[in-house]
């Protein structure tokens, strides 16, 4: 069985925090592994890559239009993400994608500064 996906990538400046990092001993370790600084609001460039299943090989979803639509969801301002993780950002984005493209299998990769991130896969119903 063959599955075909198109993908697009966008980059957005964004600000978030991880409040638990300041007090949870799993993160506020006081040693080399300490990441308590993440409790404070900080900036990343969020690299977002979306794969979406297509049903045929002749521009079922035209990827330039798809990328422009994704960019329009975020506007031109920096993102304010509160305490959202990369995984949560992907889940929020999938909610929008599934409204416009119901039933399609989708994979969303969200990374901080194109270094660390999460890949979340959403099963389609086709």
CSV table of N, CA, C and O in Angstrom, one decimal:
chain,number,residue,atom,x,y,z
A,1,UNK,N,0.8,-1.2,0.0
A,1,UNK,CA,0.0,0.0,0.0
A,1,UNK,C,0.9,1.2,0.0
A,1,UNK,O,1.8,1.3,0.8
A,2,UNK,N,0.6,2.2,-0.9
A,2,UNK,CA,1.3,3.4,-1.0
A,2,UNK,C,0.6,4.5,-0.3
A,2,UNK,O,-0.6,4.6,-0.4
A,3,UNK,N,1.3,5.4,0.4
A,3,UNK,CA,0.8,6.6,1.0
A,3,UNK,C,1.7,7.7,0.5
A,3,UNK,O,2.9,7.6,0.4
A,4,UNK,N,1.0,8.8,0.1
A,4,UNK,CA,1.8,10.0,-0.4
A,4,UNK,C,1.4,11.2,0.5
A,4,UNK,O,0.3,11.4,0.8
A,5,UNK,N,2.5,11.9,0.8
A,5,UNK,CA,2.4,13.1,1.7
A,5,UNK,C,3.0,14.3,0.9
A,5,UNK,O,4.0,14.1,0.2
A,6,UNK,N,2.5,15.4,1.1
A,6,UNK,CA,3.3,16.7,0.8
A,6,UNK,C,3.7,17.2,2.1
A,6,UNK,O,3.2,16.9,3.2
A,7,UNK,N,4.7,18.1,2.1
A,7,UNK,CA,5.1,18.8,3.4
A,7,UNK,C,5.5,20.2,3.1
A,7,UNK,O,5.8,20.6,2.0
A,8,UNK,N,5.3,21.0,4.1
A,8,UNK,CA,5.7,22.4,4.1
A,8,UNK,C,6.4,22.8,5.4
A,8,UNK,O,6.1,22.1,6.4
A,9,UNK,N,7.2,23.8,5.4
A,9,UNK,CA,7.9,24.3,6.6
A,9,UNK,C,7.7,25.7,6.7
A,9,UNK,O,7.7,26.5,5.8
A,10,UNK,N,7.5,26.2,8.0
A,10,UNK,CA,7.5,27.6,8.3
A,10,UNK,C,8.4,27.8,9.6
A,10,UNK,O,8.6,26.9,10.3
A,11,UNK,N,8.8,29.0,9.8
A,11,UNK,CA,9.6,29.4,11.0
A,11,UNK,C,8.9,30.6,11.6
A,11,UNK,O,8.5,31.6,10.9
A,12,UNK,N,8.6,30.5,12.9
A,12,UNK,CA,8.0,31.6,13.7
A,12,UNK,C,8.8,31.9,14.9
A,12,UNK,O,9.2,30.9,15.6
A,13,UNK,N,9.0,33.1,15.2
A,13,UNK,CA,9.5,33.5,16.5
A,13,UNK,C,8.4,33.4,17.5
A,13,UNK,O,7.3,33.7,17.3
A,14,UNK,N,8.8,32.8,18.7
A,14,UNK,CA,7.8,32.6,19.7
A,14,UNK,C,8.4,32.7,21.1
A,14,UNK,O,9.6,32.5,21.3
A,15,UNK,N,7.5,32.9,22.1
A,15,UNK,CA,7.9,33.0,23.5
A,15,UNK,C,7.1,32.1,24.3
A,15,UNK,O,5.9,32.0,24.1
A,16,UNK,N,7.7,31.3,25.2
A,16,UNK,CA,7.0,30.4,26.1
A,16,UNK,C,7.8,30.2,27.4
A,16,UNK,O,8.9,30.8,27.5
A,17,UNK,N,7.3,29.5,28.3
A,17,UNK,CA,8.0,29.2,29.5
A,17,UNK,C,7.5,27.8,30.0
A,17,UNK,O,6.6,27.2,29.4
A,18,UNK,N,8.3,27.2,30.9
A,18,UNK,CA,8.0,25.9,31.5
A,18,UNK,C,8.0,26.1,33.0
A,18,UNK,O,9.0,25.8,33.7
A,19,UNK,N,6.9,26.6,33.6
A,19,UNK,CA,6.9,26.9,35.0
A,19,UNK,C,7.4,25.9,36.0
A,19,UNK,O,8.1,26.2,36.9
A,20,UNK,N,7.1,24.6,35.7
A,20,UNK,CA,7.5,23.5,36.6
A,20,UNK,C,9.0,23.4,36.7
A,20,UNK,O,9.5,22.8,37.6
A,21,UNK,N,9.7,23.8,35.7
A,21,UNK,CA,11.2,23.7,35.6
A,21,UNK,C,11.8,24.4,36.8
A,21,UNK,O,12.9,24.0,37.2
A,22,UNK,N,11.2,25.4,37.3
A,22,UNK,CA,11.8,26.2,38.4
A,22,UNK,C,11.7,25.5,39.8
A,22,UNK,O,12.5,25.8,40.7
A,23,UNK,N,10.7,24.6,39.9
A,23,UNK,CA,10.5,24.0,41.3
A,23,UNK,C,10.5,22.5,41.3
A,23,UNK,O,10.8,21.9,42.4
A,24,UNK,N,10.3,21.8,40.2
A,24,UNK,CA,10.2,20.4,40.2
A,24,UNK,C,11.7,19.8,40.2
A,24,UNK,O,12.5,20.2,39.4
A,25,UNK,N,12.0,19.0,41.2
A,25,UNK,CA,13.4,18.5,41.3
A,25,UNK,C,13.9,17.7,40.1
A,25,UNK,O,15.1,17.5,39.9
A,26,UNK,N,12.9,17.2,39.3
A,26,UNK,CA,13.4,16.5,38.0
A,26,UNK,C,14.1,17.5,37.1
A,26,UNK,O,14.9,17.1,36.2
A,27,UNK,N,13.7,18.8,37.2
A,27,UNK,CA,14.3,19.8,36.3
A,27,UNK,C,15.2,20.8,37.0
A,27,UNK,O,16.2,21.2,36.4
A,28,UNK,N,14.9,21.2,38.2
A,28,UNK,CA,15.7,22.1,39.0
A,28,UNK,C,16.6,21.2,39.8
A,28,UNK,O,16.5,21.0,41.0
A,29,UNK,N,17.6,20.6,39.1
A,29,UNK,CA,18.5,19.7,39.8
A,29,UNK,C,19.7,20.3,40.5
A,29,UNK,O,20.4,19.6,41.2
A,30,UNK,N,20.0,21.5,40.1
A,30,UNK,CA,21.2,22.2,40.8
A,30,UNK,C,22.5,21.7,40.3
A,30,UNK,O,23.6,22.0,40.8
A,31,UNK,N,22.5,20.9,39.2
A,31,UNK,CA,23.8,20.4,38.7
A,31,UNK,C,23.8,20.7,37.2
A,31,UNK,O,23.1,21.5,36.6
A,32,UNK,N,24.7,19.9,36.5
A,32,UNK,CA,24.8,20.1,35.0
A,32,UNK,C,23.5,19.9,34.3
A,32,UNK,O,23.3,20.5,33.2
A,33,UNK,N,22.6,19.1,34.8
A,33,UNK,CA,21.3,18.9,34.1
A,33,UNK,C,20.2,19.9,34.5
A,33,UNK,O,19.1,19.7,34.0
A,34,UNK,N,20.5,20.8,35.3
A,34,UNK,CA,19.6,21.8,35.7
A,34,UNK,C,19.0,22.6,34.6
A,34,UNK,O,19.8,23.2,33.8
A,35,UNK,N,17.7,22.7,34.4
A,35,UNK,CA,17.1,23.5,33.4
A,35,UNK,C,16.0,24.5,34.0
A,35,UNK,O,15.0,24.8,33.4
A,36,UNK,N,16.3,24.8,35.3
A,36,UNK,CA,15.3,25.7,36.0
A,36,UNK,C,15.1,27.0,35.3
A,36,UNK,O,14.1,27.7,35.5
A,37,UNK,N,16.1,27.5,34.5
A,37,UNK,CA,16.0,28.7,33.8
A,37,UNK,C,14.8,28.7,32.8
A,37,UNK,O,14.3,29.8,32.4
A,38,UNK,N,14.3,27.5,32.4
A,38,UNK,CA,13.2,27.5,31.5
A,38,UNK,C,11.9,27.9,32.1
A,38,UNK,O,10.9,28.1,31.4
A,39,UNK,N,11.9,28.1,33.4
A,39,UNK,CA,10.6,28.6,34.1
A,39,UNK,C,10.3,30.0,33.6
A,39,UNK,O,9.2,30.4,33.6
A,40,UNK,N,11.3,30.8,33.3
A,40,UNK,CA,11.2,32.2,32.9
A,40,UNK,C,10.8,32.2,31.4
A,40,UNK,O,11.2,31.3,30.6
A,41,UNK,N,10.0,33.2,31.0
A,41,UNK,CA,9.6,33.4,29.6
A,41,UNK,C,10.9,33.6,28.8
A,41,UNK,O,11.8,34.3,29.1
A,42,UNK,N,11.0,32.8,27.7
A,42,UNK,CA,12.1,32.9,26.8
A,42,UNK,C,11.7,32.7,25.4
A,42,UNK,O,10.6,32.2,25.1
A,43,UNK,N,12.6,33.1,24.5
A,43,UNK,CA,12.3,33.1,23.0
A,43,UNK,C,13.0,31.9,22.3
A,43,UNK,O,14.1,31.5,22.7
A,44,UNK,N,12.3,31.4,21.3
A,44,UNK,CA,12.9,30.4,20.4
A,44,UNK,C,12.4,30.8,19.0
A,44,UNK,O,11.4,31.5,18.8
A,45,UNK,N,13.1,30.3,18.0
A,45,UNK,CA,12.6,30.2,16.7
A,45,UNK,C,11.9,28.8,16.6
A,45,UNK,O,12.6,27.8,16.8
A,46,UNK,N,10.6,28.8,16.4
A,46,UNK,CA,9.9,27.5,16.2
A,46,UNK,C,9.9,27.1,14.8
A,46,UNK,O,9.4,27.9,13.9
A,47,UNK,N,10.5,26.0,14.5
A,47,UNK,CA,10.5,25.4,13.1
A,47,UNK,C,9.3,24.4,13.1
A,47,UNK,O,9.3,23.5,13.9
A,48,UNK,N,8.4,24.7,12.2
A,48,UNK,CA,7.2,23.8,12.1
A,48,UNK,C,7.2,23.2,10.7
A,48,UNK,O,7.2,23.9,9.7
A,49,UNK,N,7.2,21.9,10.7
A,49,UNK,CA,7.1,21.2,9.4
A,49,UNK,C,5.9,20.3,9.5
A,49,UNK,O,5.7,19.5,10.5
A,50,UNK,N,5.0,20.4,8.5
A,50,UNK,CA,3.8,19.6,8.4
A,50,UNK,C,3.8,18.7,7.2
A,50,UNK,O,4.0,19.2,6.1
A,51,UNK,N,3.5,17.5,7.4
A,51,UNK,CA,3.2,16.5,6.3
A,51,UNK,C,1.7,16.2,6.3
A,51,UNK,O,1.2,16.0,7.4
A,52,UNK,N,1.1,16.3,5.2
A,52,UNK,CA,-0.3,15.9,5.1
A,52,UNK,C,-0.5,14.9,3.9
A,52,UNK,O,0.1,15.1,2.8
A,53,UNK,N,-1.3,13.9,4.2
A,53,UNK,CA,-1.6,12.9,3.2
A,53,UNK,C,-2.4,13.5,2.0
A,53,UNK,O,-3.3,14.3,2.3
A,54,UNK,N,-2.0,13.1,0.8
A,54,UNK,CA,-2.8,13.5,-0.3
A,54,UNK,C,-3.3,12.2,-1.0
A,54,UNK,O,-2.7,11.1,-0.9
A,55,UNK,N,-4.4,12.4,-1.8
A,55,UNK,CA,-5.0,11.2,-2.4
A,55,UNK,C,-4.6,10.9,-3.8
A,55,UNK,O,-4.9,9.8,-4.3
A,56,UNK,N,-3.9,11.8,-4.4
A,56,UNK,CA,-3.4,11.6,-5.8
A,56,UNK,C,-2.2,12.4,-6.0
A,56,UNK,O,-1.9,13.3,-5.2
A,57,UNK,N,-1.5,12.2,-7.1
A,57,UNK,CA,-0.1,12.8,-7.2
A,57,UNK,C,-0.1,14.0,-8.1
A,57,UNK,O,0.9,14.5,-8.5
A,58,UNK,N,-1.3,14.6,-8.4
A,58,UNK,CA,-1.3,15.8,-9.2
A,58,UNK,C,-1.9,17.0,-8.4
A,58,UNK,O,-3.0,17.4,-8.6
A,59,UNK,N,-1.2,17.4,-7.4
A,59,UNK,CA,-1.5,18.6,-6.6
A,59,UNK,C,-2.9,18.5,-5.9
A,59,UNK,O,-3.7,19.5,-6.0
A,60,UNK,N,-3.1,17.4,-5.3
A,60,UNK,CA,-4.3,17.2,-4.5
A,60,UNK,C,-4.4,18.4,-3.5
A,60,UNK,O,-5.5,19.0,-3.3
A,61,UNK,N,-3.4,18.7,-2.8
A,61,UNK,CA,-3.2,19.9,-2.0
A,61,UNK,C,-2.0,20.6,-2.5
A,61,UNK,O,-0.9,20.0,-2.5
A,62,UNK,N,-2.1,21.7,-3.0
A,62,UNK,CA,-1.0,22.5,-3.6
A,62,UNK,C,-0.1,23.0,-2.5
A,62,UNK,O,-0.6,23.7,-1.6
A,63,UNK,N,1.1,22.6,-2.4
A,63,UNK,CA,1.9,22.9,-1.2
A,63,UNK,C,2.2,24.4,-1.0
A,63,UNK,O,2.4,24.8,0.2
A,64,UNK,N,2.3,25.2,-2.0
A,64,UNK,CA,2.6,26.6,-1.8
A,64,UNK,C,1.3,27.3,-1.1
A,64,UNK,O,1.4,28.0,-0.2
A,65,UNK,N,0.1,26.9,-1.6
A,65,UNK,CA,-1.1,27.4,-1.0
A,65,UNK,C,-1.2,26.9,0.4
A,65,UNK,O,-1.6,27.6,1.3
A,66,UNK,N,-0.9,25.6,0.7
A,66,UNK,CA,-1.0,25.1,2.0
A,66,UNK,C,0.0,25.8,3.0
A,66,UNK,O,-0.4,26.1,4.1
A,67,UNK,N,1.2,26.1,2.5
A,67,UNK,CA,2.2,26.8,3.4
A,67,UNK,C,1.6,28.2,3.7
A,67,UNK,O,1.7,28.7,4.8
A,68,UNK,N,1.1,28.9,2.7
A,68,UNK,CA,0.6,30.2,2.9
A,68,UNK,C,-0.6,30.2,3.9
A,68,UNK,O,-0.7,31.1,4.7
A,69,UNK,N,-1.4,29.2,3.8
A,69,UNK,CA,-2.5,29.1,4.7
A,69,UNK,C,-2.0,28.8,6.1
A,69,UNK,O,-2.5,29.5,7.1
A,70,UNK,N,-1.0,27.9,6.3
A,70,UNK,CA,-0.4,27.7,7.6
A,70,UNK,C,0.1,29.0,8.2
A,70,UNK,O,-0.1,29.3,9.3
A,71,UNK,N,0.9,29.8,7.4
A,71,UNK,CA,1.5,31.0,7.8
A,71,UNK,C,0.4,32.0,8.3
A,71,UNK,O,0.5,32.7,9.2
A,72,UNK,N,-0.8,32.0,7.5
A,72,UNK,CA,-1.8,32.9,7.9
A,72,UNK,C,-2.5,32.6,9.2
A,72,UNK,O,-3.0,33.5,9.9
A,73,UNK,N,-2.4,31.4,9.7
A,73,UNK,CA,-2.9,31.0,11.0
A,73,UNK,C,-2.2,31.7,12.1
A,73,UNK,O,-2.8,32.0,13.2
A,74,UNK,N,-0.9,32.0,11.9
A,74,UNK,CA,-0.1,32.6,13.0
A,74,UNK,C,0.1,34.1,12.8
A,74,UNK,O,0.5,34.8,13.8
A,75,UNK,N,-0.2,34.7,11.7
A,75,UNK,CA,-0.1,36.1,11.5
A,75,UNK,C,1.4,36.5,11.4
A,75,UNK,O,2.3,35.7,11.4
A,76,UNK,N,1.7,37.8,11.5
A,76,UNK,CA,3.0,38.3,11.4
A,76,UNK,C,3.7,38.6,12.7
A,76,UNK,O,4.9,38.9,12.8
A,77,UNK,N,3.0,38.5,13.8
A,77,UNK,CA,3.6,38.8,15.1
A,77,UNK,C,4.3,37.6,15.7
A,77,UNK,O,4.0,36.4,15.3
A,78,UNK,N,5.1,37.8,16.7
A,78,UNK,CA,5.7,36.7,17.4
A,78,UNK,C,4.6,35.9,18.1
A,78,UNK,O,3.6,36.5,18.6
A,79,UNK,N,4.8,34.6,18.3
A,79,UNK,CA,3.8,33.8,19.0
A,79,UNK,C,4.0,34.0,20.5
A,79,UNK,O,5.1,34.0,21.0
A,80,UNK,N,2.9,34.0,21.2
A,80,UNK,CA,2.9,34.0,22.6
A,80,UNK,C,2.2,32.6,23.0
A,80,UNK,O,1.1,32.4,22.8
A,81,UNK,N,3.1,31.7,23.5
A,81,UNK,CA,2.7,30.4,23.6
A,81,UNK,C,2.5,30.0,25.1
A,81,UNK,O,2.2,28.8,25.4
A,82,UNK,N,2.6,30.9,26.0
A,82,UNK,CA,2.4,30.6,27.4
A,82,UNK,C,3.3,29.5,27.8
A,82,UNK,O,4.5,29.5,27.6
A,83,UNK,N,2.8,28.4,28.4
A,83,UNK,CA,3.6,27.3,28.8
A,83,UNK,C,3.5,26.1,27.9
A,83,UNK,O,3.7,25.0,28.3
A,84,UNK,N,3.1,26.3,26.7
A,84,UNK,CA,2.9,25.2,25.7
A,84,UNK,C,4.2,24.6,25.3
A,84,UNK,O,5.2,25.3,25.0
A,85,UNK,N,4.2,23.3,25.2
A,85,UNK,CA,5.4,22.5,24.8
A,85,UNK,C,5.3,22.4,23.2
A,85,UNK,O,4.2,22.7,22.6
A,86,UNK,N,6.3,21.8,22.6
A,86,UNK,CA,6.3,21.6,21.2
A,86,UNK,C,5.1,20.6,20.8
A,86,UNK,O,4.4,20.8,19.8
A,87,UNK,N,4.9,19.6,21.7
A,87,UNK,CA,3.8,18.7,21.5
A,87,UNK,C,2.5,19.4,21.5
A,87,UNK,O,1.6,19.1,20.7
A,88,UNK,N,2.3,20.3,22.4
A,88,UNK,CA,1.0,21.0,22.5
A,88,UNK,C,0.8,21.9,21.3
A,88,UNK,O,-0.3,22.1,20.8
A,89,UNK,N,1.9,22.6,20.9
A,89,UNK,CA,1.8,23.4,19.7
A,89,UNK,C,1.3,22.6,18.5
A,89,UNK,O,0.4,23.0,17.7
A,90,UNK,N,1.9,21.4,18.3
A,90,UNK,CA,1.5,20.5,17.3
A,90,UNK,C,0.0,20.1,17.4
A,90,UNK,O,-0.7,20.1,16.4
A,91,UNK,N,-0.4,19.8,18.6
A,91,UNK,CA,-1.8,19.4,18.8
A,91,UNK,C,-2.8,20.6,18.4
A,91,UNK,O,-3.8,20.4,17.8
A,92,UNK,N,-2.4,21.8,18.8
A,92,UNK,CA,-3.2,23.0,18.5
A,92,UNK,C,-3.3,23.2,17.0
A,92,UNK,O,-4.4,23.4,16.4
A,93,UNK,N,-2.2,23.0,16.3
A,93,UNK,CA,-2.1,23.2,14.9
A,93,UNK,C,-2.9,22.1,14.2
A,93,UNK,O,-3.7,22.4,13.2
A,94,UNK,N,-2.9,20.9,14.6
A,94,UNK,CA,-3.6,19.8,14.0
A,94,UNK,C,-5.1,20.1,14.1
A,94,UNK,O,-5.9,19.8,13.2
A,95,UNK,N,-5.6,20.7,15.2
A,95,UNK,CA,-7.0,21.0,15.3
A,95,UNK,C,-7.5,21.9,14.2
A,95,UNK,O,-8.5,21.7,13.6
A,96,UNK,N,-6.6,22.9,13.8
A,96,UNK,CA,-6.9,23.7,12.6
A,96,UNK,C,-6.9,23.0,11.3
A,96,UNK,O,-7.7,23.2,10.4
A,97,UNK,N,-5.8,22.2,11.1
A,97,UNK,CA,-5.6,21.5,9.9
A,97,UNK,C,-6.8,20.5,9.7
A,97,UNK,O,-7.3,20.4,8.6
A,98,UNK,N,-7.2,19.8,10.7
A,98,UNK,CA,-8.3,18.8,10.6
A,98,UNK,C,-9.6,19.4,10.3
A,98,UNK,O,-10.5,18.8,9.7
A,99,UNK,N,-9.8,20.7,10.6
A,99,UNK,CA,-11.0,21.4,10.3
A,99,UNK,C,-11.1,21.6,8.8
A,99,UNK,O,-12.1,21.4,8.1
A,100,UNK,N,-9.9,22.0,8.2
A,100,UNK,CA,-9.9,22.4,6.8
A,100,UNK,C,-9.7,21.1,5.9
A,100,UNK,O,-10.2,21.1,4.8
A,101,UNK,N,-9.0,20.1,6.4
A,101,UNK,CA,-8.7,18.9,5.7
A,101,UNK,C,-9.1,17.7,6.5
A,101,UNK,O,-8.2,16.9,7.0
A,102,UNK,N,-10.4,17.4,6.7
A,102,UNK,CA,-10.8,16.3,7.6
A,102,UNK,C,-10.4,15.0,7.0
A,102,UNK,O,-10.5,14.8,5.8
A,103,UNK,N,-10.0,14.1,7.9
A,103,UNK,CA,-9.8,12.7,7.5
A,103,UNK,C,-8.4,12.4,7.0
A,103,UNK,O,-8.0,11.3,6.7
A,104,UNK,N,-7.6,13.5,6.8
A,104,UNK,CA,-6.2,13.3,6.3
A,104,UNK,C,-5.2,12.9,7.4
A,104,UNK,O,-5.3,13.4,8.5
A,105,UNK,N,-4.3,12.0,7.1
A,105,UNK,CA,-3.3,11.7,8.0
A,105,UNK,C,-2.3,12.8,8.0
A,105,UNK,O,-2.0,13.4,6.9
A,106,UNK,N,-1.8,13.2,9.2
A,106,UNK,CA,-1.0,14.4,9.3
A,106,UNK,C,0.1,14.1,10.3
A,106,UNK,O,-0.1,13.5,11.3
A,107,UNK,N,1.3,14.6,10.0
A,107,UNK,CA,2.5,14.6,10.8
A,107,UNK,C,3.0,16.0,11.0
A,107,UNK,O,3.1,16.7,10.0
A,108,UNK,N,3.2,16.3,12.3
A,108,UNK,CA,3.6,17.7,12.6
A,108,UNK,C,4.9,17.6,13.4
A,108,UNK,O,4.9,17.0,14.5
A,109,UNK,N,5.9,18.3,13.0
A,109,UNK,CA,7.2,18.4,13.7
A,109,UNK,C,7.4,19.8,14.1
A,109,UNK,O,7.3,20.7,13.3
A,110,UNK,N,7.5,20.0,15.4
A,110,UNK,CA,7.7,21.4,16.0
A,110,UNK,C,9.0,21.3,16.7
A,110,UNK,O,9.2,20.5,17.6
A,111,UNK,N,10.0,22.2,16.4
A,111,UNK,CA,11.2,22.2,17.1
A,111,UNK,C,11.6,23.6,17.5
A,111,UNK,O,11.2,24.6,16.9
A,112,UNK,N,12.4,23.6,18.6
A,112,UNK,CA,12.9,24.9,19.1
A,112,UNK,C,14.3,25.1,18.5
A,112,UNK,O,15.2,24.3,18.7
A,113,UNK,N,14.4,26.2,17.7
A,113,UNK,CA,15.7,26.6,17.1
A,113,UNK,C,16.2,25.5,16.2
A,113,UNK,O,17.4,25.4,16.0
A,114,UNK,N,15.4,24.6,15.7
A,114,UNK,CA,15.7,23.5,14.8
A,114,UNK,C,16.7,22.6,15.4
A,114,UNK,O,17.6,22.0,14.8
A,115,UNK,N,16.6,22.5,16.8
A,115,UNK,CA,17.6,21.6,17.5
A,115,UNK,C,16.8,20.5,18.2
A,115,UNK,O,17.1,19.3,18.1
A,116,UNK,N,15.9,20.9,19.1
A,116,UNK,CA,15.1,19.9,19.9
A,116,UNK,C,13.6,20.1,19.6
A,116,UNK,O,13.2,21.2,19.4
A,117,UNK,N,12.9,19.0,19.5
A,117,UNK,CA,11.5,19.2,19.2
A,117,UNK,C,10.7,17.9,19.3
A,117,UNK,O,11.2,16.9,19.9
A,118,UNK,N,9.5,17.9,18.7
A,118,UNK,CA,8.6,16.7,18.8
A,118,UNK,C,8.0,16.5,17.5
A,118,UNK,O,7.7,17.5,16.7
A,119,UNK,N,7.8,15.2,17.1
A,119,UNK,CA,7.1,14.8,16.0
A,119,UNK,C,5.8,14.1,16.5
A,119,UNK,O,5.9,13.2,17.2
A,120,UNK,N,4.6,14.7,16.1
A,120,UNK,CA,3.4,14.1,16.5
A,120,UNK,C,2.6,13.6,15.2
A,120,UNK,O,2.5,14.4,14.3
A,121,UNK,N,2.2,12.4,15.2
A,121,UNK,CA,1.4,11.8,14.1
A,121,UNK,C,0.0,11.7,14.4
A,121,UNK,O,-0.4,11.2,15.5
A,122,UNK,N,-0.9,12.1,13.5
A,122,UNK,CA,-2.3,12.0,13.7
A,122,UNK,C,-2.9,11.1,12.6
A,122,UNK,O,-2.7,11.4,11.4
A,123,UNK,N,-3.5,10.0,12.9
A,123,UNK,CA,-4.1,9.1,12.0
A,123,UNK,C,-5.2,9.7,11.2
A,123,UNK,O,-6.0,10.4,11.8
A,124,UNK,N,-5.3,9.3,9.9
A,124,UNK,CA,-6.4,9.8,9.1
A,124,UNK,C,-7.5,8.8,9.1
A,124,UNK,O,-7.4,7.7,9.7
A,125,UNK,N,-8.6,9.2,8.6
A,125,UNK,CA,-9.8,8.3,8.5
A,125,UNK,C,-10.1,7.8,7.1
A,125,UNK,O,-11.1,7.3,6.9
A,126,UNK,N,-9.2,8.2,6.1
A,126,UNK,CA,-9.5,7.8,4.7
A,126,UNK,C,-9.2,6.4,4.5
A,126,UNK,O,-8.4,5.7,5.1
